[in-house]
Amino acid sequence: MSIHVEQAIIHAITQNKEGQLSCRLRPQPLLNGTAVEAMVDELHQTYSSKAGKGFGFFGVNGDDGEANPAFKDALQSYLSNELGFVEFSASAGKLLQEELSKYDFSQGGFLLLALYQHMATDYLFVALLNAKSSMTVLDDMELTQNDHLDLANLQLAARIDLTEWQRDSESRKYISFVRGRAGRKVADFFLDFMGCVEGINAKQQSKQLMQAVEDYVAEGDLTKDERQECRNRVFEYCQEQVETGIDVQLKDLADELAESGMESFYDFAVQGEYELEENFPADKSTLRQLKKFSGTGGGVSLSFDSTHLGERVIYDPVSDTILIKGVPANLKDQLDRRLKSN
């Protein structure tokens, strides 16, 4: 496995018939080392592959939303050996119960806290997991129903990069979190319970990077193929950073483009009005536009490689039309059959 679990524990937050929430605390860490390692490894991979994560930091009184410092204080007490892991987790469980009690929509769940290492980095993973029913066939071929943790459906989860937080307390991105399906608002209560406020916006930084790249290649004396090669290098570098969980480094990215013979991309980016951080987490879905155009609306979906623009795909902004030369074979077959039936 790619991770090493130091500590892990689960507490249950349940709701009674009157709708009141209570937190049932586990008195000791999870003991089954093999099962715990497998579970945390699966959650790590599932979480890392989640697109569009948000990034933030522990707020203090006076920040937006007047962040509650209780979770941060308890975590600091654990890291300084003033609290045990079980005591810290119990404090977190009670804080989450109190936060959930402010809302009508909550049904509770299982609060998982896992402290683990991956690639020489210490993380604290925090998630509110739900149970999911499934059917099992017993030895006598009889069916039985049981519940299991729904590890694949991570909707309320955050990961704290403890190494970065302890190394750079001024960082604004050492906490990452899953954005809800309808945007950040869905997960507000989960971030509030941890006292997390949003810091660096990965999507916005990626948009700014993409604009900087487009301006950069436009200023150079490059052919169409050379411009696209620059875009491809940027995308491939950022994709590798996302897959390994490492931030984009502007200076390293500039090195990837150094062979173009143009002005240093680093100098170009920092001197422009792009407001790019020296390093930031990339949003792969945004940067994919360097290689592919896509859009959906009004019952129409369209996607094509950016290399086709101006050749197989002709866009006329004045008439608001797109001309496609060489219709894909499977689409052509569908259209031909429909024309014949009409």
CSV table of C-alpha atoms in Angstrom, one decimal:
chain,number,residue,atom,x,y,z
A,1,MET,CA,0.0,0.0,0.0
A,2,SER,CA,1.1,3.6,-0.6
A,3,ILE,CA,0.1,4.8,2.9
A,4,HIS,CA,0.9,4.1,6.5
A,5,VAL,CA,-1.9,4.6,9.0
A,6,GLU,CA,-0.8,6.0,12.4
A,7,GLN,CA,-4.2,6.3,14.1
A,8,ALA,CA,-7.8,5.9,13.0
A,9,ILE,CA,-11.2,6.0,14.8
A,10,ILE,CA,-14.9,6.1,14.0
A,11,HIS,CA,-17.6,7.7,16.1
A,12,ALA,CA,-21.3,7.4,15.3
A,13,ILE,CA,-23.7,10.4,15.2
A,14,THR,CA,-27.3,9.2,15.4
A,15,GLN,CA,-30.7,10.7,15.5
A,16,ASN,CA,-33.5,9.6,17.8
A,17,LYS,CA,-37.3,9.6,17.1
A,18,GLU,CA,-37.6,13.1,18.4
A,19,GLY,CA,-34.9,14.3,15.8
A,20,GLN,CA,-32.3,14.9,18.5
A,21,LEU,CA,-28.7,14.0,17.6
A,22,SER,CA,-26.3,12.3,19.9
A,23,CYS,CA,-22.7,11.2,19.5
A,24,ARG,CA,-21.7,7.6,20.4
A,25,LEU,CA,-18.0,7.8,21.0
A,26,ARG,CA,-15.6,4.8,20.5
A,27,PRO,CA,-13.3,4.5,23.5
A,28,GLN,CA,-10.2,3.3,21.6
A,29,PRO,CA,-8.7,3.5,18.1
A,30,LEU,CA,-9.7,1.0,15.5
A,31,LEU,CA,-7.7,-2.2,16.1
A,32,ASN,CA,-7.8,-4.3,12.9
A,33,GLY,CA,-4.7,-3.0,11.3
A,34,THR,CA,-5.2,-4.7,7.9
A,35,ALA,CA,-8.8,-3.6,7.5
A,36,VAL,CA,-8.0,-0.1,8.6
A,37,GLU,CA,-5.1,0.2,6.2
A,38,ALA,CA,-7.3,-1.1,3.3
A,39,MET,CA,-10.1,1.3,4.2
A,40,VAL,CA,-7.9,4.4,4.5
A,41,ASP,CA,-6.0,3.5,1.3
A,42,GLU,CA,-9.3,3.2,-0.6
A,43,LEU,CA,-10.5,6.5,0.8
A,44,HIS,CA,-7.2,8.2,0.0
A,45,GLN,CA,-7.4,7.1,-3.6
A,46,THR,CA,-11.1,8.0,-3.9
A,47,TYR,CA,-10.5,11.4,-2.3
A,48,SER,CA,-7.4,12.2,-4.4
A,49,SER,CA,-9.2,11.4,-7.6
A,50,LYS,CA,-12.1,13.8,-6.7
A,51,ALA,CA,-12.2,16.7,-9.2
A,52,GLY,CA,-12.9,20.3,-8.2
A,53,LYS,CA,-11.8,20.2,-4.6
A,54,GLY,CA,-11.7,23.4,-2.6
A,55,PHE,CA,-8.8,24.6,-0.5
A,56,GLY,CA,-8.6,26.5,2.7
A,57,PHE,CA,-7.0,27.0,6.1
A,58,PHE,CA,-7.9,27.3,9.8
A,59,GLY,CA,-9.6,30.7,10.3
A,60,VAL,CA,-9.4,32.8,13.4
A,61,ASN,CA,-12.0,35.1,14.9
A,62,GLY,CA,-12.4,38.0,12.6
A,63,ASP,CA,-12.0,36.0,9.4
A,64,ASP,CA,-15.0,35.5,7.1
A,65,GLY,CA,-17.6,33.6,9.0
A,66,GLU,CA,-15.8,34.1,12.3
A,67,ALA,CA,-14.4,30.6,12.3
A,68,ASN,CA,-14.7,28.5,15.4
A,69,PRO,CA,-11.1,27.7,16.6
A,70,ALA,CA,-12.2,24.7,18.8
A,71,PHE,CA,-11.2,22.0,16.3
A,72,LYS,CA,-7.9,23.6,15.5
A,73,ASP,CA,-7.1,24.1,19.2
A,74,ALA,CA,-7.9,20.4,19.9
A,75,LEU,CA,-5.8,19.3,17.0
A,76,GLN,CA,-2.8,21.4,18.1
A,77,SER,CA,-3.2,20.0,21.6
A,78,TYR,CA,-3.0,16.5,20.2
A,79,LEU,CA,0.1,17.3,18.0
A,80,SER,CA,1.8,18.8,21.1
A,81,ASN,CA,1.0,15.6,23.1
A,82,GLU,CA,-1.3,17.5,25.4
A,83,LEU,CA,-4.3,15.3,24.3
A,84,GLY,CA,-4.4,11.7,23.2
A,85,PHE,CA,-5.8,10.8,19.8
A,86,VAL,CA,-9.0,9.3,21.3
A,87,GLU,CA,-9.6,12.5,23.4
A,88,PHE,CA,-9.0,14.7,20.3
A,89,SER,CA,-11.3,12.6,18.2
A,90,ALA,CA,-14.0,12.7,20.9
A,91,SER,CA,-13.8,16.5,21.0
A,92,ALA,CA,-14.2,16.5,17.2
A,93,GLY,CA,-17.2,14.2,17.4
A,94,LYS,CA,-19.0,16.5,19.9
A,95,LEU,CA,-18.2,19.6,17.8
A,96,LEU,CA,-19.7,18.0,14.7
A,97,GLN,CA,-22.8,16.9,16.6
A,98,GLU,CA,-23.2,20.5,17.9
A,99,GLU,CA,-22.8,21.9,14.4
A,100,LEU,CA,-25.2,19.3,12.8
A,101,SER,CA,-27.8,20.1,15.5
A,102,LYS,CA,-28.2,23.6,13.9
A,103,TYR,CA,-29.7,22.1,10.8
A,104,ASP,CA,-32.9,20.2,10.0
A,105,PHE,CA,-31.5,18.1,7.1
A,106,SER,CA,-29.0,16.0,8.9
A,107,GLN,CA,-29.5,12.3,9.6
A,108,GLY,CA,-26.1,11.8,11.2
A,109,GLY,CA,-23.5,9.3,10.0
A,110,PHE,CA,-20.1,7.9,11.0
A,111,LEU,CA,-17.3,10.4,11.7
A,112,LEU,CA,-14.0,8.9,10.6
A,113,LEU,CA,-10.7,10.5,11.6
A,114,ALA,CA,-7.5,8.9,10.2
A,115,LEU,CA,-4.0,10.1,10.7
A,116,TYR,CA,-1.7,8.7,8.0
A,117,GLN,CA,1.4,9.2,6.0
A,118,HIS,CA,1.8,9.3,2.2
A,119,MET,CA,4.9,10.2,0.3
A,120,ALA,CA,6.6,11.7,3.5
A,121,THR,CA,3.6,13.9,4.2
A,122,ASP,CA,1.4,13.6,7.3
A,123,TYR,CA,-2.3,13.9,6.7
A,124,LEU,CA,-5.4,14.0,8.9
A,125,PHE,CA,-8.4,12.7,7.0
A,126,VAL,CA,-11.9,13.8,8.3
A,127,ALA,CA,-15.1,12.4,6.7
A,128,LEU,CA,-18.7,11.9,7.6
A,129,LEU,CA,-19.6,8.5,6.1
A,130,ASN,CA,-23.0,7.0,5.4
A,131,ALA,CA,-24.0,3.4,5.6
A,132,LYS,CA,-25.4,1.6,2.5
A,133,SER,CA,-27.5,-1.5,2.4
A,134,SER,CA,-26.5,-4.5,0.3
A,135,MET,CA,-27.6,-8.0,-0.3
A,136,THR,CA,-25.4,-11.0,0.4
A,137,VAL,CA,-25.8,-14.7,-0.5
A,138,LEU,CA,-25.1,-17.0,2.5
A,139,ASP,CA,-23.5,-20.5,2.3
A,140,ASP,CA,-27.0,-22.0,2.2
A,141,MET,CA,-27.8,-19.8,-0.8
A,142,GLU,CA,-30.2,-17.7,1.3
A,143,LEU,CA,-30.2,-13.9,0.9
A,144,THR,CA,-29.5,-11.6,3.7
A,145,GLN,CA,-29.3,-7.8,3.9
A,146,ASN,CA,-26.5,-6.0,5.7
A,147,ASP,CA,-25.1,-2.5,6.0
A,148,HIS,CA,-21.6,-1.3,5.0
A,149,LEU,CA,-19.8,2.0,4.9
A,150,ASP,CA,-20.3,3.7,1.6
A,151,LEU,CA,-16.6,4.5,0.9
A,152,ALA,CA,-17.1,5.3,-2.8
A,153,ASN,CA,-19.6,8.1,-2.2
A,154,LEU,CA,-17.5,10.8,-0.5
A,155,GLN,CA,-19.6,14.0,-0.2
A,156,LEU,CA,-18.5,15.3,3.2
A,157,ALA,CA,-14.7,14.9,3.5
A,158,ALA,CA,-11.7,17.0,4.1
A,159,ARG,CA,-7.9,16.4,4.3
A,160,ILE,CA,-5.5,18.4,6.4
A,161,ASP,CA,-1.9,18.5,5.2
A,162,LEU,CA,-0.3,18.5,8.6
A,163,THR,CA,3.2,18.8,7.2
A,164,GLU,CA,2.4,21.9,5.3
A,165,TRP,CA,0.5,23.5,8.1
A,166,GLN,CA,3.3,23.0,10.6
A,167,ARG,CA,5.9,24.1,8.1
A,168,ASP,CA,4.0,27.2,6.9
A,169,SER,CA,1.3,28.5,9.2
A,170,GLU,CA,0.6,31.3,6.7
A,171,SER,CA,-0.4,28.9,4.0
A,172,ARG,CA,-4.0,29.3,2.8
A,173,LYS,CA,-4.3,25.8,1.2
A,174,TYR,CA,-3.3,23.1,3.7
A,175,ILE,CA,-6.9,22.0,4.1
A,176,SER,CA,-8.6,20.5,1.0
A,177,PHE,CA,-12.3,19.6,0.9
A,178,VAL,CA,-14.9,18.0,-1.3
A,179,ARG,CA,-17.3,20.5,-2.8
A,180,GLY,CA,-20.9,19.5,-2.7
A,181,ARG,CA,-22.8,18.7,-5.9
A,182,ALA,CA,-24.5,22.1,-5.8
A,183,GLY,CA,-21.3,23.9,-4.9
A,184,ARG,CA,-19.6,24.8,-1.6
A,185,LYS,CA,-22.8,25.7,0.2
A,186,VAL,CA,-23.7,22.0,0.7
A,187,ALA,CA,-20.7,21.4,2.8
A,188,ASP,CA,-20.6,24.7,4.7
A,189,PHE,CA,-21.6,23.0,8.0
A,190,PHE,CA,-18.8,20.5,7.7
A,191,LEU,CA,-16.2,23.2,7.2
A,192,ASP,CA,-17.7,25.3,10.0
A,193,PHE,CA,-17.3,22.4,12.4
A,194,MET,CA,-13.5,22.4,11.6
A,195,GLY,CA,-13.2,26.2,11.6
A,196,CYS,CA,-12.0,26.1,8.0
A,197,VAL,CA,-12.4,29.1,5.6
A,198,GLU,CA,-11.7,29.0,1.9
A,199,GLY,CA,-8.3,30.2,0.8
A,200,ILE,CA,-6.9,29.6,-2.6
A,201,ASN,CA,-9.4,28.9,-5.4
A,202,ALA,CA,-7.9,26.2,-7.5
A,203,LYS,CA,-10.4,26.7,-10.3
A,204,GLN,CA,-9.7,30.4,-10.5
A,205,GLN,CA,-5.9,30.0,-10.3
A,206,SER,CA,-6.2,27.4,-13.1
A,207,LYS,CA,-8.2,29.8,-15.3
A,208,GLN,CA,-5.6,32.5,-14.7
A,209,LEU,CA,-2.8,30.1,-15.6
A,210,MET,CA,-4.7,29.1,-18.8
A,211,GLN,CA,-5.1,32.8,-19.8
A,212,ALA,CA,-1.4,33.5,-19.1
A,213,VAL,CA,-0.5,30.5,-21.3
A,214,GLU,CA,-2.7,31.7,-24.1
A,215,ASP,CA,-1.3,35.2,-23.9
A,216,TYR,CA,2.2,33.8,-23.8
A,217,VAL,CA,2.0,31.7,-26.9
A,218,ALA,CA,0.1,34.5,-28.7
A,219,GLU,CA,3.1,36.9,-28.2
A,220,GLY,CA,5.7,34.5,-29.5
A,221,ASP,CA,6.7,33.9,-33.1
A,222,LEU,CA,5.3,30.4,-33.1
A,223,THR,CA,3.6,28.2,-35.6
A,224,LYS,CA,0.2,26.7,-34.8
A,225,ASP,CA,1.7,23.4,-33.9
A,226,GLU,CA,4.3,25.0,-31.7
A,227,ARG,CA,1.6,26.9,-29.8
A,228,GLN,CA,-0.3,23.7,-29.3
A,229,GLU,CA,2.8,21.9,-28.1
A,230,CYS,CA,3.2,24.6,-25.4
A,231,ARG,CA,-0.3,24.1,-24.3
A,232,ASN,CA,0.2,20.3,-24.2
A,233,ARG,CA,3.3,20.6,-22.1
A,234,VAL,CA,1.4,22.8,-19.6
A,235,PHE,CA,-1.5,20.4,-19.4
A,236,GLU,CA,0.7,17.3,-19.0
A,237,TYR,CA,2.8,18.9,-16.3
A,238,CYS,CA,-0.3,20.0,-14.4
A,239,GLN,CA,-1.9,16.6,-14.9
A,240,GLU,CA,1.1,14.9,-13.4
A,241,GLN,CA,1.0,17.3,-10.4
A,242,VAL,CA,-2.7,16.6,-9.8
A,243,GLU,CA,-2.2,12.8,-10.0
A,244,THR,CA,0.6,12.9,-7.4
A,245,GLY,CA,-1.1,15.4,-5.2
A,246,ILE,CA,1.6,18.1,-5.6
A,247,ASP,CA,1.0,21.8,-6.3
A,248,VAL,CA,1.8,23.5,-9.6
A,249,GLN,CA,5.1,25.3,-9.2
A,250,LEU,CA,5.4,28.3,-11.5
A,251,LYS,CA,9.1,28.1,-11.8
A,252,ASP,CA,9.0,24.4,-12.6
A,253,LEU,CA,6.3,24.9,-15.2
A,254,ALA,CA,8.5,27.7,-16.8
A,255,ASP,CA,11.3,25.1,-17.1
A,256,GLU,CA,8.9,22.9,-19.0
A,257,LEU,CA,8.5,25.7,-21.6
A,258,ALA,CA,12.1,26.8,-21.6
A,259,GLU,CA,12.9,25.1,-24.9
A,260,SER,CA,10.5,27.4,-26.8
A,261,GLY,CA,13.2,30.0,-27.1
A,262,MET,CA,10.8,32.7,-25.9
A,263,GLU,CA,10.8,35.0,-22.9
A,264,SER,CA,10.8,33.1,-19.6
A,265,PHE,CA,7.2,32.1,-18.8
A,266,TYR,CA,7.8,32.7,-15.2
A,267,ASP,CA,8.8,36.3,-15.8
A,268,PHE,CA,5.9,36.7,-18.2
A,269,ALA,CA,3.4,35.4,-15.7
A,270,VAL,CA,4.5,37.3,-12.6
A,271,GLN,CA,4.9,40.6,-14.4
A,272,GLY,CA,1.4,40.3,-15.9
A,273,GLU,CA,-1.9,40.9,-14.2
A,274,TYR,CA,-2.7,37.3,-13.6
A,275,GLU,CA,-2.5,37.2,-9.8
A,276,LEU,CA,-1.0,33.8,-9.9
A,277,GLU,CA,0.5,32.2,-6.7
A,278,GLU,CA,4.0,30.9,-6.8
A,279,ASN,CA,2.5,27.5,-6.2
A,280,PHE,CA,-1.1,26.4,-6.2
A,281,PRO,CA,-3.2,23.2,-6.6
A,282,ALA,CA,-4.4,22.8,-10.2
A,283,ASP,CA,-7.9,22.1,-11.3
A,284,LYS,CA,-7.6,19.5,-14.1
A,285,SER,CA,-11.1,19.9,-15.5
A,286,THR,CA,-10.4,23.6,-16.1
A,287,LEU,CA,-6.9,23.1,-17.6
A,288,ARG,CA,-8.3,20.4,-19.9
A,289,GLN,CA,-9.5,23.3,-22.1
A,290,LEU,CA,-5.9,23.7,-23.2
A,291,LYS,CA,-6.4,20.5,-25.2
A,292,LYS,CA,-10.1,20.2,-25.7
A,293,PHE,CA,-13.1,22.4,-26.2
A,294,SER,CA,-16.5,21.2,-24.9
A,295,GLY,CA,-19.8,22.6,-23.9
A,296,THR,CA,-23.4,21.7,-23.3
A,297,GLY,CA,-26.6,23.7,-23.5
A,298,GLY,CA,-30.1,23.8,-25.0
A,299,GLY,CA,-30.0,20.0,-25.7
A,300,VAL,CA,-26.7,20.2,-27.6
A,301,SER,CA,-23.4,18.7,-26.4
A,302,LEU,CA,-20.2,19.4,-28.4
A,303,SER,CA,-16.6,18.4,-27.7
A,304,PHE,CA,-13.5,18.4,-29.9
A,305,ASP,CA,-9.7,18.5,-29.7
A,306,SER,CA,-8.4,22.0,-29.9
A,307,THR,CA,-6.1,21.1,-32.7
A,308,HIS,CA,-9.2,20.9,-35.0
A,309,LEU,CA,-10.2,24.5,-34.5
A,310,GLY,CA,-9.7,26.4,-37.7
A,311,GLU,CA,-9.4,23.2,-39.7
A,312,ARG,CA,-12.1,20.5,-39.2
A,313,VAL,CA,-14.1,22.8,-36.9
A,314,ILE,CA,-14.8,26.4,-38.1
A,315,TYR,CA,-16.2,28.8,-35.6
A,316,ASP,CA,-17.9,32.1,-36.8
A,317,PRO,CA,-18.6,34.3,-33.8
A,318,VAL,CA,-20.6,36.8,-35.9
A,319,SER,CA,-23.2,34.3,-37.0
A,320,ASP,CA,-22.9,32.2,-33.8
A,321,THR,CA,-22.3,29.0,-35.8
A,322,ILE,CA,-19.9,26.1,-36.0
A,323,LEU,CA,-19.1,24.2,-39.1
A,324,ILE,CA,-17.8,20.7,-38.7
A,325,LYS,CA,-15.9,19.0,-41.6
A,326,GLY,CA,-15.8,15.3,-41.4
A,327,VAL,CA,-18.7,14.1,-39.2
A,328,PRO,CA,-17.6,11.3,-36.9
A,329,ALA,CA,-18.6,7.9,-38.4
A,330,ASN,CA,-21.0,6.8,-35.6
A,331,LEU,CA,-22.8,10.2,-35.6
A,332,LYS,CA,-23.0,10.2,-39.4
A,333,ASP,CA,-24.6,6.7,-39.3
A,334,GLN,CA,-27.2,7.9,-36.9
A,335,LEU,CA,-28.0,11.0,-38.9
A,336,ASP,CA,-28.2,9.0,-42.2
A,337,ARG,CA,-30.6,6.5,-40.7
A,338,ARG,CA,-32.8,9.3,-39.3
A,339,LEU,CA,-32.9,11.1,-42.7
A,340,LYS,CA,-33.9,7.9,-44.4
A,341,SER,CA,-36.7,7.3,-41.9
A,342,ASN,CA,-38.0,10.8,-42.5
